[in-house]
Tab-separated table of C-alpha atoms in Angstrom:
chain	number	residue	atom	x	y	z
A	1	UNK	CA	-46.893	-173.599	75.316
A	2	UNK	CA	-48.088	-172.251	71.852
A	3	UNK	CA	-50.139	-169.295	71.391
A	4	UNK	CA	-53.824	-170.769	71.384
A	5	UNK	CA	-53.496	-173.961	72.648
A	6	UNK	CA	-55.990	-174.640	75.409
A	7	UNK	CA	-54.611	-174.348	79.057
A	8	UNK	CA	-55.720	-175.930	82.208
A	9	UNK	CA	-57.919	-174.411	84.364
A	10	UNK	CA	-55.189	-173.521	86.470
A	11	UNK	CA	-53.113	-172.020	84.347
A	12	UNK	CA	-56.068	-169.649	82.621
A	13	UNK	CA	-56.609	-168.742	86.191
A	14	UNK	CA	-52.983	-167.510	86.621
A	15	UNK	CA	-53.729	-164.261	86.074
A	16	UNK	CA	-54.166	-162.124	89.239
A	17	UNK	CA	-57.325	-160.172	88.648
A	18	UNK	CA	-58.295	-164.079	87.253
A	19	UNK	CA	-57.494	-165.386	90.177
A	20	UNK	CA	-59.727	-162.744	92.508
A	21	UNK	CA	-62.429	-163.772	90.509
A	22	UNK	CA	-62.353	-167.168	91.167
A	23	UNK	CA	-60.987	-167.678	94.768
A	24	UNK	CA	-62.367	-164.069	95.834
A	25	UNK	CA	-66.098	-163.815	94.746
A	26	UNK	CA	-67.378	-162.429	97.978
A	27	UNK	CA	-65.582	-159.417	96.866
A	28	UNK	CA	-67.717	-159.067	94.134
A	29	UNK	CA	-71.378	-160.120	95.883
A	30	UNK	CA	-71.612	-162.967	94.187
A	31	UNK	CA	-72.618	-166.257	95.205
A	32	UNK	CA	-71.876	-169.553	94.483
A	33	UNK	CA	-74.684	-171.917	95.644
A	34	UNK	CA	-75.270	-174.373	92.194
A	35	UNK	CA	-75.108	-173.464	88.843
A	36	UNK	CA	-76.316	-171.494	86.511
A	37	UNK	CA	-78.169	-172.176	82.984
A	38	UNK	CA	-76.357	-171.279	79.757
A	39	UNK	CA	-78.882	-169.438	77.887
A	40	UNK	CA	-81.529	-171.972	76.235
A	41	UNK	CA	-79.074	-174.810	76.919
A	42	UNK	CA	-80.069	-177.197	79.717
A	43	UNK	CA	-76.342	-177.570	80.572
A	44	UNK	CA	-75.710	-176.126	83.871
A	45	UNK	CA	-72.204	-175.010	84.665
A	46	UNK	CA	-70.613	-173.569	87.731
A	47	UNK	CA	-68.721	-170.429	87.649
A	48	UNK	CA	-66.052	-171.760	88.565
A	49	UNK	CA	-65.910	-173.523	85.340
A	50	UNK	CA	-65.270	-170.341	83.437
A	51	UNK	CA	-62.047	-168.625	83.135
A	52	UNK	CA	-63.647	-164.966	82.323
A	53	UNK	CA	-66.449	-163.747	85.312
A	54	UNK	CA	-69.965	-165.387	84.192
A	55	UNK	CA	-73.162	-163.276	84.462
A	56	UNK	CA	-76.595	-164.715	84.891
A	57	UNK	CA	-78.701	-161.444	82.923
A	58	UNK	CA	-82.181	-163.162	84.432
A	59	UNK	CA	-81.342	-162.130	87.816
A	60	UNK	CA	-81.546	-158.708	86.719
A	61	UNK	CA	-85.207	-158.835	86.009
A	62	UNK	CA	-86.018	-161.624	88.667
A	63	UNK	CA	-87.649	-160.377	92.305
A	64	UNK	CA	-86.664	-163.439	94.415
A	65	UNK	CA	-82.846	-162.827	93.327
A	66	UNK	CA	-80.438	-160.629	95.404
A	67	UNK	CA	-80.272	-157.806	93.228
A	68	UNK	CA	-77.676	-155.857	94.990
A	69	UNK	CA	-75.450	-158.516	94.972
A	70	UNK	CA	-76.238	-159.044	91.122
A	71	UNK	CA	-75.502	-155.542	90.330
A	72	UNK	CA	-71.947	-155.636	92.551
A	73	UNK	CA	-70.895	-159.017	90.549
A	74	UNK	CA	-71.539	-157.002	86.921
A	75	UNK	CA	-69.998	-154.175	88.106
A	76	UNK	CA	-66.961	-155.977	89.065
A	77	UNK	CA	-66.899	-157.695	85.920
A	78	UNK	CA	-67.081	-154.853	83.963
A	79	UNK	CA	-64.836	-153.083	86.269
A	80	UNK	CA	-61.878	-155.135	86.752
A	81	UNK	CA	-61.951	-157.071	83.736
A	82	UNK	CA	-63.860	-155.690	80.651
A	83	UNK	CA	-64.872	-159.169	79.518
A	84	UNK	CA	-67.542	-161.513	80.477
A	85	UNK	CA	-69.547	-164.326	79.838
A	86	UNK	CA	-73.400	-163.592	80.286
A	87	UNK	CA	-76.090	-166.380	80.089
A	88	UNK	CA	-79.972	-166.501	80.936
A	89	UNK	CA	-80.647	-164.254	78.196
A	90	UNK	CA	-83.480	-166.069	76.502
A	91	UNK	CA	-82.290	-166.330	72.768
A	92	UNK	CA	-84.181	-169.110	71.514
A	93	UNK	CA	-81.915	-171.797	70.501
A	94	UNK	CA	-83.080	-172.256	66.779
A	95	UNK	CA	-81.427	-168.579	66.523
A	96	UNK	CA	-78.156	-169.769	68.038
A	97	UNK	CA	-78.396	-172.878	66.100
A	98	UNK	CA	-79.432	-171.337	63.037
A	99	UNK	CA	-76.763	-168.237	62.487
A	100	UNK	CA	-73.890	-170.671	62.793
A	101	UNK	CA	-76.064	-172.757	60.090
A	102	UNK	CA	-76.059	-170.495	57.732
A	103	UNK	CA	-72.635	-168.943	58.057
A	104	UNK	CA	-71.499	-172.132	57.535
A	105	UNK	CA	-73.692	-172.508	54.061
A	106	UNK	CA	-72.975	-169.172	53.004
A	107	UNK	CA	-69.016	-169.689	53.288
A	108	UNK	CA	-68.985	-173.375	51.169
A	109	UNK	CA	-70.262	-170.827	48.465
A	110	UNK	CA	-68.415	-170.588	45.139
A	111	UNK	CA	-66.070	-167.773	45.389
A	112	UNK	CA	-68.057	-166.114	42.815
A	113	UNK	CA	-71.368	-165.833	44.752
A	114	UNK	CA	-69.750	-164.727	47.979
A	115	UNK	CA	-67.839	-161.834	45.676
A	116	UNK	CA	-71.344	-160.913	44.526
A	117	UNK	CA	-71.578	-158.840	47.646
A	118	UNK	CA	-68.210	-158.426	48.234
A	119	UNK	CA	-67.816	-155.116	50.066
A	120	UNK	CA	-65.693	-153.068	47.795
A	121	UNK	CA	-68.700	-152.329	45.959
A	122	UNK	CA	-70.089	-150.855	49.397
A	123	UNK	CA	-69.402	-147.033	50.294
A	124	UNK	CA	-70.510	-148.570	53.708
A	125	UNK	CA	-67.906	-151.003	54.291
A	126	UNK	CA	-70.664	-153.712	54.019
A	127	UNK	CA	-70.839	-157.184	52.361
A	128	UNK	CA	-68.620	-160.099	52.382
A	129	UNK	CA	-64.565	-159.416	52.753
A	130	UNK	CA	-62.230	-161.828	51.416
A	131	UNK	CA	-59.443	-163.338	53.335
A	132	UNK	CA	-56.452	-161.063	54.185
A	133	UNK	CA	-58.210	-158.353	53.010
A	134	UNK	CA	-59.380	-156.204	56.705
A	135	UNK	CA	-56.462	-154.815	58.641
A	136	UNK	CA	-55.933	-154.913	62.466
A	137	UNK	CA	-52.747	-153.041	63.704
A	138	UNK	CA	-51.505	-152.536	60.136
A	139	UNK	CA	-51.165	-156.026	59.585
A	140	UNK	CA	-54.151	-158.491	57.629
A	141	UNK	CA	-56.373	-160.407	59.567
A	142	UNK	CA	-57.010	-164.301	58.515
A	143	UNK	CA	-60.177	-164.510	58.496
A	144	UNK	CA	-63.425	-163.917	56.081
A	145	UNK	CA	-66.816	-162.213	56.633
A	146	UNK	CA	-69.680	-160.763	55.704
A	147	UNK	CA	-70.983	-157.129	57.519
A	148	UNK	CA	-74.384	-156.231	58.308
A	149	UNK	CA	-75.589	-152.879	59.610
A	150	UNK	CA	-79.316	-151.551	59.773
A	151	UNK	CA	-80.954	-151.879	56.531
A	152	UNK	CA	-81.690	-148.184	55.552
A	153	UNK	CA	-81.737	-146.173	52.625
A	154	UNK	CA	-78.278	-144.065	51.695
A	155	UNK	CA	-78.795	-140.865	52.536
A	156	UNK	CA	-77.257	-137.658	49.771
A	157	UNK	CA	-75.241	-135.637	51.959
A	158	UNK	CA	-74.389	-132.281	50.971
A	159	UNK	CA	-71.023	-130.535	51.056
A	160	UNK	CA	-70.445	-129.669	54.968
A	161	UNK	CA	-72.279	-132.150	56.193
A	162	UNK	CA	-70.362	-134.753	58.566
A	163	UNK	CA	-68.746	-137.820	56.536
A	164	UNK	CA	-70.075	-140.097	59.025
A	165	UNK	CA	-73.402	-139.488	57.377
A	166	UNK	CA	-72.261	-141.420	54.060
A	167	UNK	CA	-71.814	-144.623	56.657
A	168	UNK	CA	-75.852	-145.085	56.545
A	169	UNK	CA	-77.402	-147.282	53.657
A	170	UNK	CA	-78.196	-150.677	52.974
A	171	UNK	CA	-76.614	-153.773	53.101
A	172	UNK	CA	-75.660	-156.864	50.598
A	173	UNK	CA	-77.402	-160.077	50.717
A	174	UNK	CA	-76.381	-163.482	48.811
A	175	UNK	CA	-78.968	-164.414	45.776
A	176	UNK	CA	-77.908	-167.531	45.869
A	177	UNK	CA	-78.877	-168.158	49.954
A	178	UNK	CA	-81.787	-165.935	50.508
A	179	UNK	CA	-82.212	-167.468	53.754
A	180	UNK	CA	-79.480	-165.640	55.511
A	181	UNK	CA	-81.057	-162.318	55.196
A	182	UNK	CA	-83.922	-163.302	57.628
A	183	UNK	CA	-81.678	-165.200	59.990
A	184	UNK	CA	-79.071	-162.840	60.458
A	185	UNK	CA	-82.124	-159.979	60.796
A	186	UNK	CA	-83.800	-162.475	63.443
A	187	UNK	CA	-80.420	-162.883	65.565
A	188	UNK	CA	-79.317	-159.417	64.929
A	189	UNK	CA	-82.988	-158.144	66.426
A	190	UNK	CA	-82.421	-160.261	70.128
A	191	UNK	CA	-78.756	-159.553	69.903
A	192	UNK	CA	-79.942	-155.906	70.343
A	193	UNK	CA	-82.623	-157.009	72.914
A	194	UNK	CA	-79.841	-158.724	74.967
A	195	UNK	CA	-76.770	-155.877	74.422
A	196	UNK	CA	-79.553	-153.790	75.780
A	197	UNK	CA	-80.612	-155.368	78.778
A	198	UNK	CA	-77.176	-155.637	79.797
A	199	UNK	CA	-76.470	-151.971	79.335
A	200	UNK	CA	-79.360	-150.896	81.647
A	201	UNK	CA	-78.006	-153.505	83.995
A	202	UNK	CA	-74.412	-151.834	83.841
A	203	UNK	CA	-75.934	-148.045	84.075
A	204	UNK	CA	-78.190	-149.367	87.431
A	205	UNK	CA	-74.565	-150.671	88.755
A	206	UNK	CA	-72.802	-147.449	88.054
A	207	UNK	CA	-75.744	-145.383	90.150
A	208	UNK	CA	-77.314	-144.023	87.196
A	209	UNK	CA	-81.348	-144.406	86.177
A	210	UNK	CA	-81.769	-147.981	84.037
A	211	UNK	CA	-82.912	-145.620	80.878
A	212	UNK	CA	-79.605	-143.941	81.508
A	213	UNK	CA	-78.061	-144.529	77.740
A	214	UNK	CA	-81.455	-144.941	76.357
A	215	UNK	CA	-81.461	-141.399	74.408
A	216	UNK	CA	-78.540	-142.645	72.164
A	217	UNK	CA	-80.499	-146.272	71.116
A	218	UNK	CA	-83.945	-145.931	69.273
A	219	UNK	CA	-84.501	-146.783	65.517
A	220	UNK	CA	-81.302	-145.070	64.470
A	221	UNK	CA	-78.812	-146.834	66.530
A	222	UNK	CA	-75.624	-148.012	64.549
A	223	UNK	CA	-75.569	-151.403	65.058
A	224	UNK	CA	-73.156	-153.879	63.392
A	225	UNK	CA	-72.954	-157.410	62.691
A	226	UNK	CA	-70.269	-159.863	61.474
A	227	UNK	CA	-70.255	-163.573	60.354
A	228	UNK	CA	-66.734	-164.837	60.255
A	229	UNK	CA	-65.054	-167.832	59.629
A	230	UNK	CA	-61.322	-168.558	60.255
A	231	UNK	CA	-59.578	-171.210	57.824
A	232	UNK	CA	-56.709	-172.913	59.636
A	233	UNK	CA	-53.588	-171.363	59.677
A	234	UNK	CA	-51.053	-172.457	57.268
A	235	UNK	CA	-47.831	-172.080	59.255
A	236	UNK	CA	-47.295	-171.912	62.868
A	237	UNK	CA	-46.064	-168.090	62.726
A	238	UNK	CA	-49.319	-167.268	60.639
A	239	UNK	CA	-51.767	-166.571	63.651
A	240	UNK	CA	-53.379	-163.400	63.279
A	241	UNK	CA	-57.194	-164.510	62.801
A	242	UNK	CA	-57.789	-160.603	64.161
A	243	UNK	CA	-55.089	-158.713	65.722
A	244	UNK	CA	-55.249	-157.288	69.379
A	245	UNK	CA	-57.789	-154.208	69.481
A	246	UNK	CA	-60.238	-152.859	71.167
A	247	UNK	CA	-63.781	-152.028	70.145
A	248	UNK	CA	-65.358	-148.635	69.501
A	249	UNK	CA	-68.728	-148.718	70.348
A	250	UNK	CA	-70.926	-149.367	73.708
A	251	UNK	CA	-71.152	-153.060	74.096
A	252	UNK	CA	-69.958	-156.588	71.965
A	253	UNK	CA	-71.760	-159.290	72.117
A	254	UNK	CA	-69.923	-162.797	70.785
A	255	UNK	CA	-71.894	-166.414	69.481
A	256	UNK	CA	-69.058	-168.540	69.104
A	257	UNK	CA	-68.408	-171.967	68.565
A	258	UNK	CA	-67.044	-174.834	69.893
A	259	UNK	CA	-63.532	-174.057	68.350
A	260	UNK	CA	-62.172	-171.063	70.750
A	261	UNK	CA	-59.484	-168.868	69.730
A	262	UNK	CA	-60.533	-165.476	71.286
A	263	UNK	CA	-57.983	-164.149	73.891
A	264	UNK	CA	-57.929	-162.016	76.315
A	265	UNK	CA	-55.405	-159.147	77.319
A	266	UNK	CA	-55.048	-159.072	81.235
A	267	UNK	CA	-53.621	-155.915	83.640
A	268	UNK	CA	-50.225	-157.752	83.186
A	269	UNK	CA	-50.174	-157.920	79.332
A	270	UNK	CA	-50.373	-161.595	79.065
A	271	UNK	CA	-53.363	-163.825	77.381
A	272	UNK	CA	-56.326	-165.441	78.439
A	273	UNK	CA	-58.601	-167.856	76.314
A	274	UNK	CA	-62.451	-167.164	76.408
A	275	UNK	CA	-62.839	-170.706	76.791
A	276	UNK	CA	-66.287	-171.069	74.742
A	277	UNK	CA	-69.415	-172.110	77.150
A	278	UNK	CA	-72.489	-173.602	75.029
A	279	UNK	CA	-75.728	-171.583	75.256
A	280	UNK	CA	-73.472	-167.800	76.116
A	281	UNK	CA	-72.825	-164.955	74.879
A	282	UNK	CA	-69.458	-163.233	75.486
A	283	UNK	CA	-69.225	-159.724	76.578
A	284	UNK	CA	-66.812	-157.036	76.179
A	285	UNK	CA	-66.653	-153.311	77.125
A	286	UNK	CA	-66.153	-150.304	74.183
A	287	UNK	CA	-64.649	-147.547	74.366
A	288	UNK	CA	-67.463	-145.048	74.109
A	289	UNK	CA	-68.342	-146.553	77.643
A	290	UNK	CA	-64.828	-146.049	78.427
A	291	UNK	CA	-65.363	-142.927	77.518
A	292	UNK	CA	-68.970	-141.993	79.598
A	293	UNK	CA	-67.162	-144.038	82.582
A	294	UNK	CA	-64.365	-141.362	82.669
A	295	UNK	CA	-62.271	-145.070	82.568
A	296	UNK	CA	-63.940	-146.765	85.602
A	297	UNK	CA	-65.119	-149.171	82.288
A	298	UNK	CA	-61.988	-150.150	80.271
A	299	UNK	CA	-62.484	-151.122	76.641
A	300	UNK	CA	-59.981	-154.032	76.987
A	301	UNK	CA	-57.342	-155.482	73.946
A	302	UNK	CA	-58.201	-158.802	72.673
A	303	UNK	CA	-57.444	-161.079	69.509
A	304	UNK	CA	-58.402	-164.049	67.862
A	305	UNK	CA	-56.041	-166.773	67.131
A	306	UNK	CA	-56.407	-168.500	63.991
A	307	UNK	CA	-57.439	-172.100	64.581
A	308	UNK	CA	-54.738	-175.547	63.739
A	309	UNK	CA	-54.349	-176.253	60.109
A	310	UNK	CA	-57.719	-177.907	58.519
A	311	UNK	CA	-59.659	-176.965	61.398
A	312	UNK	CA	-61.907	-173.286	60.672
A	313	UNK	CA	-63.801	-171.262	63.333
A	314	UNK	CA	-67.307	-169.603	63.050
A	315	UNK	CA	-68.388	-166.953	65.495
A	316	UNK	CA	-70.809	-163.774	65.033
A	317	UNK	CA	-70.380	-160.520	67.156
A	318	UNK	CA	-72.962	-158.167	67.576
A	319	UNK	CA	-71.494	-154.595	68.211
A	320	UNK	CA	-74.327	-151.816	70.023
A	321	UNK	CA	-73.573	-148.388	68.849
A	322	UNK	CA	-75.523	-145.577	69.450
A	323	UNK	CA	-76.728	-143.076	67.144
A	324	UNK	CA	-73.798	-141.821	64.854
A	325	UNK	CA	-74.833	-138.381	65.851
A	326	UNK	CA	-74.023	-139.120	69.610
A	327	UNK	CA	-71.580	-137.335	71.696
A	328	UNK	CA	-70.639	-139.280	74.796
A	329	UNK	CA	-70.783	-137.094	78.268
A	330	UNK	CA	-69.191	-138.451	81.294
A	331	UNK	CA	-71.607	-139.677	83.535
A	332	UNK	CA	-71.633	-138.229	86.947
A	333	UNK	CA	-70.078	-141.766	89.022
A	334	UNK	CA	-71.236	-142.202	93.159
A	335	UNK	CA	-67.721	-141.154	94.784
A	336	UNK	CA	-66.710	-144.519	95.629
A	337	UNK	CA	-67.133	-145.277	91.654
A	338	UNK	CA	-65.245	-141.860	90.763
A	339	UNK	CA	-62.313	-142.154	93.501
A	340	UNK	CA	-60.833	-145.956	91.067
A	341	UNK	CA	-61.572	-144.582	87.768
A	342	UNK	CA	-58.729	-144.504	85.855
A	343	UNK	CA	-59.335	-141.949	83.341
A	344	UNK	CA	-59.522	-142.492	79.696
A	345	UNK	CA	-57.011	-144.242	77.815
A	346	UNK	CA	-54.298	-141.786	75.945
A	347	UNK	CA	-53.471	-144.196	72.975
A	348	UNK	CA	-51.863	-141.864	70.386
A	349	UNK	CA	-52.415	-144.971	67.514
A	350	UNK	CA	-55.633	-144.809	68.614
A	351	UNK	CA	-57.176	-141.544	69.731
A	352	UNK	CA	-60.788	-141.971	71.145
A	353	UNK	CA	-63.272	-139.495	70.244
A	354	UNK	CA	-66.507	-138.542	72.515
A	355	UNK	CA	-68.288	-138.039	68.837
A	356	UNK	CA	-69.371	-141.303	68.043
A	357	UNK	CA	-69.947	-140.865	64.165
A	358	UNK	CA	-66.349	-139.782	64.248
A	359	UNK	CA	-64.665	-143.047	65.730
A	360	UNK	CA	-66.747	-145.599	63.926
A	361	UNK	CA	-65.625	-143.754	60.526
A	362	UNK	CA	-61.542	-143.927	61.365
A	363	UNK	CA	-62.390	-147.741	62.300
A	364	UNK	CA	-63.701	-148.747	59.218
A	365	UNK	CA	-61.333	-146.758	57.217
A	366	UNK	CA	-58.246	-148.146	59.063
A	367	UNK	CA	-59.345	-152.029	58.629
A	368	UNK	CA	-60.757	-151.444	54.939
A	369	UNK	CA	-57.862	-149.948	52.870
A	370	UNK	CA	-59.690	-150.885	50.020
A	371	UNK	CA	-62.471	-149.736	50.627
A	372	UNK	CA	-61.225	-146.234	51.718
A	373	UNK	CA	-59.566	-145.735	48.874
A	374	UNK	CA	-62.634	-146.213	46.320
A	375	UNK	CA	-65.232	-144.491	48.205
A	376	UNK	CA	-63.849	-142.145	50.626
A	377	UNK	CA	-60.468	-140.643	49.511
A	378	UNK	CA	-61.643	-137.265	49.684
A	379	UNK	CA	-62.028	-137.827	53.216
A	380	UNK	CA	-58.286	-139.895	53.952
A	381	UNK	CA	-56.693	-136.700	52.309
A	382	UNK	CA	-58.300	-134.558	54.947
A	383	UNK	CA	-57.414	-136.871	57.910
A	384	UNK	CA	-54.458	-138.315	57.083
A	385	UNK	CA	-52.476	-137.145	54.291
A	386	UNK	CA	-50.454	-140.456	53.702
A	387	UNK	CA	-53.507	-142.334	54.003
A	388	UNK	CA	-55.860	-143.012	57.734
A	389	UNK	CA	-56.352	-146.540	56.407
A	390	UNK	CA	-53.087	-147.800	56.683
């Protein structure tokens, strides 16, 4: 079988911490009476139907559900696999509709308006990125995009201060589709609501206080958005939409479309497909809770495979950082949490760091070589003298 061709259920299932989650749920508290709504969609879907664990958020917030058996199903999900589907989360659809809408409009642009904000002109690594041009593993990633942060002012940072500090400023918007600005602001503002109610779910299933990671997420948070499309591949050996990675920050939240192509990287090193589901969101652990989890949370690898020739993907991820000046602490885990916890990862190509403001800046210099270079090669000299961004 071909990397990203759709599998049977079966076969996604193979997988053996797959297969606990489908043929083992009482492990996990969860139940499996009916379905479950997708989102604003009025399709209703079993979990069985879903290759990755699927998490109603509603139940978190509803008194007539079981909550301890909600809170043991996220935990497991978070715990064994990293990844999951979560639904009930109240976006309205006109959002969901409407992001892939104008994604779609922005990217049937003439080249020339899409390089108007191309992101080399960016000391923040934001605007629209041509394809090829963003680096995963070394190699180039087929796929364009346009990133989004917080829209504030840059701030003039003084010799001493950190470097992370010159990652704050505005972003680029399109003159010639003024409408994506307050789309991608509208999405981006409930993709925060929901990234958030599903962290104070996860810190109530790890035995901490719901406000637990609150401190790090008011108005300064360092929050990222991408809209990406992924042309078709042009040879069968040319797959890499985005190579296998991990992500730095809290929490990702994924819209994608109908088109799939994410994967998956199980406990045995082979591939799952994140089957899309209509009306979710999928979910994946960082590595700063990675980090806070002393590695009961595992920031897990995944890719995207580029999509058959003359078909292209769309899909926007939301990424919840916290403040660039946070420092992640281990949480203090109940003993049955602590005794499984399997440390922090020891990846020498890619060294986490509790300083948040740290991390995010090697990330964006490593998958924006061009970027680096232009606006921040005082700072690649001091971390890496052949160059961090290659």
């Amino acid at each position: 079988m071909l990397v990203g061709q759709q599998r049977p259920p079966c076969e996604i299932l193979s997988a053996p911490a797959q297969c606990r989650i489908r043929c083992d749920h009482s492990a996990a508290g969860s139940r499996r009476a009916g379905g479950v709504m997708t989102g604003s969609s009025d399709r209703t879907l079993d979990k069985a139907d879903a290759a990755l664990p699927l998490i109603d958020i509603s139940k978190f917030r509803n008194p007539t559900a079981d909550r301890e058996a909600f809170l043991a199903e996220l935990r497991h999900a978070a715990h064994e696999i990293g990844f999951f589907y979560v639904v009930g989360h109240g976006v309205p659809t006109h959002l969901m509709t409407g992001i892939v809408d104008v994604a779609r409009r922005f990217f049937a642009l003439p080249l020339a308006q899409r390089l108007e904000i191309e992101n080399i002109n960016s000391p923040q690594f934001r605007g629209y990125t041509r394809v090829g041009t963003e680096h995963t593993g070394g190699s180039p990633d087929r796929r364009e995009q346009i990133d989004i942060g917080p829209e504030r002012q840059a701030l003039r940072v003084a010799a001493g201060e950190p470097a992370w500090l010159r990652l704050i400023g505005p972003n680029q918007w399109p003159s010639a589709l003024p409408e994506l600005r307050e789309m991608t602001l509208a999405w981006q503002a409930e993709a925060l609501r929901v990234s958030r109610e599903v962290l104070r779910a996860l810190a109530v299933s790890l035995g901490q206080a719901e406000d637990y990671f609150d401190t790090w997420f008011d108005s300064e948070a360092s929050t990222h958005v991408k809209i990406i499309r992924y042309p078709g591949r042009e040879t069968d050996q040319a797959d890499q939409g985005v190579g296998a990675h991990k992500d730095y920050g809290y929490l990702a939240l994924l819209q994608q479309d109908e088109i799939g192509g994410l994967q998956v990287q199980t406990q045995d090193g082979g591939w799952i497909d994140a089957t899309p589901i209509p009306g979710s969101f999928v979910f994946n652990i960082g590595e700063m809770l990675e980090i806070a989890t002393q590695g009961y949370l595992t920031a897990t690898r995944h890719r995207v495979v580029s999509p058959p020739p003359g078909v292209e993907r769309f899909s926007v991820p939301f990424f919840l950082g916290p403040r660039l000046d946070a420092v992640v602490e281990p949480l203090t885990l109940p003993p049955e949490l602590a005794a499984v916890a399997r440390g922090v990862s020891n990846d020498q190509d890619n060294p986490l760091l509790a300083a948040f403001g740290e991390n995010a800046l090697l990330g964006w210099l490593r998958s924006h070589p061009a970027v680096a270079q232009r606006w921040w090669a005082d700072v690649l000299t001091e971390t890496h003298p052949t160059g961090a961004a290659t």
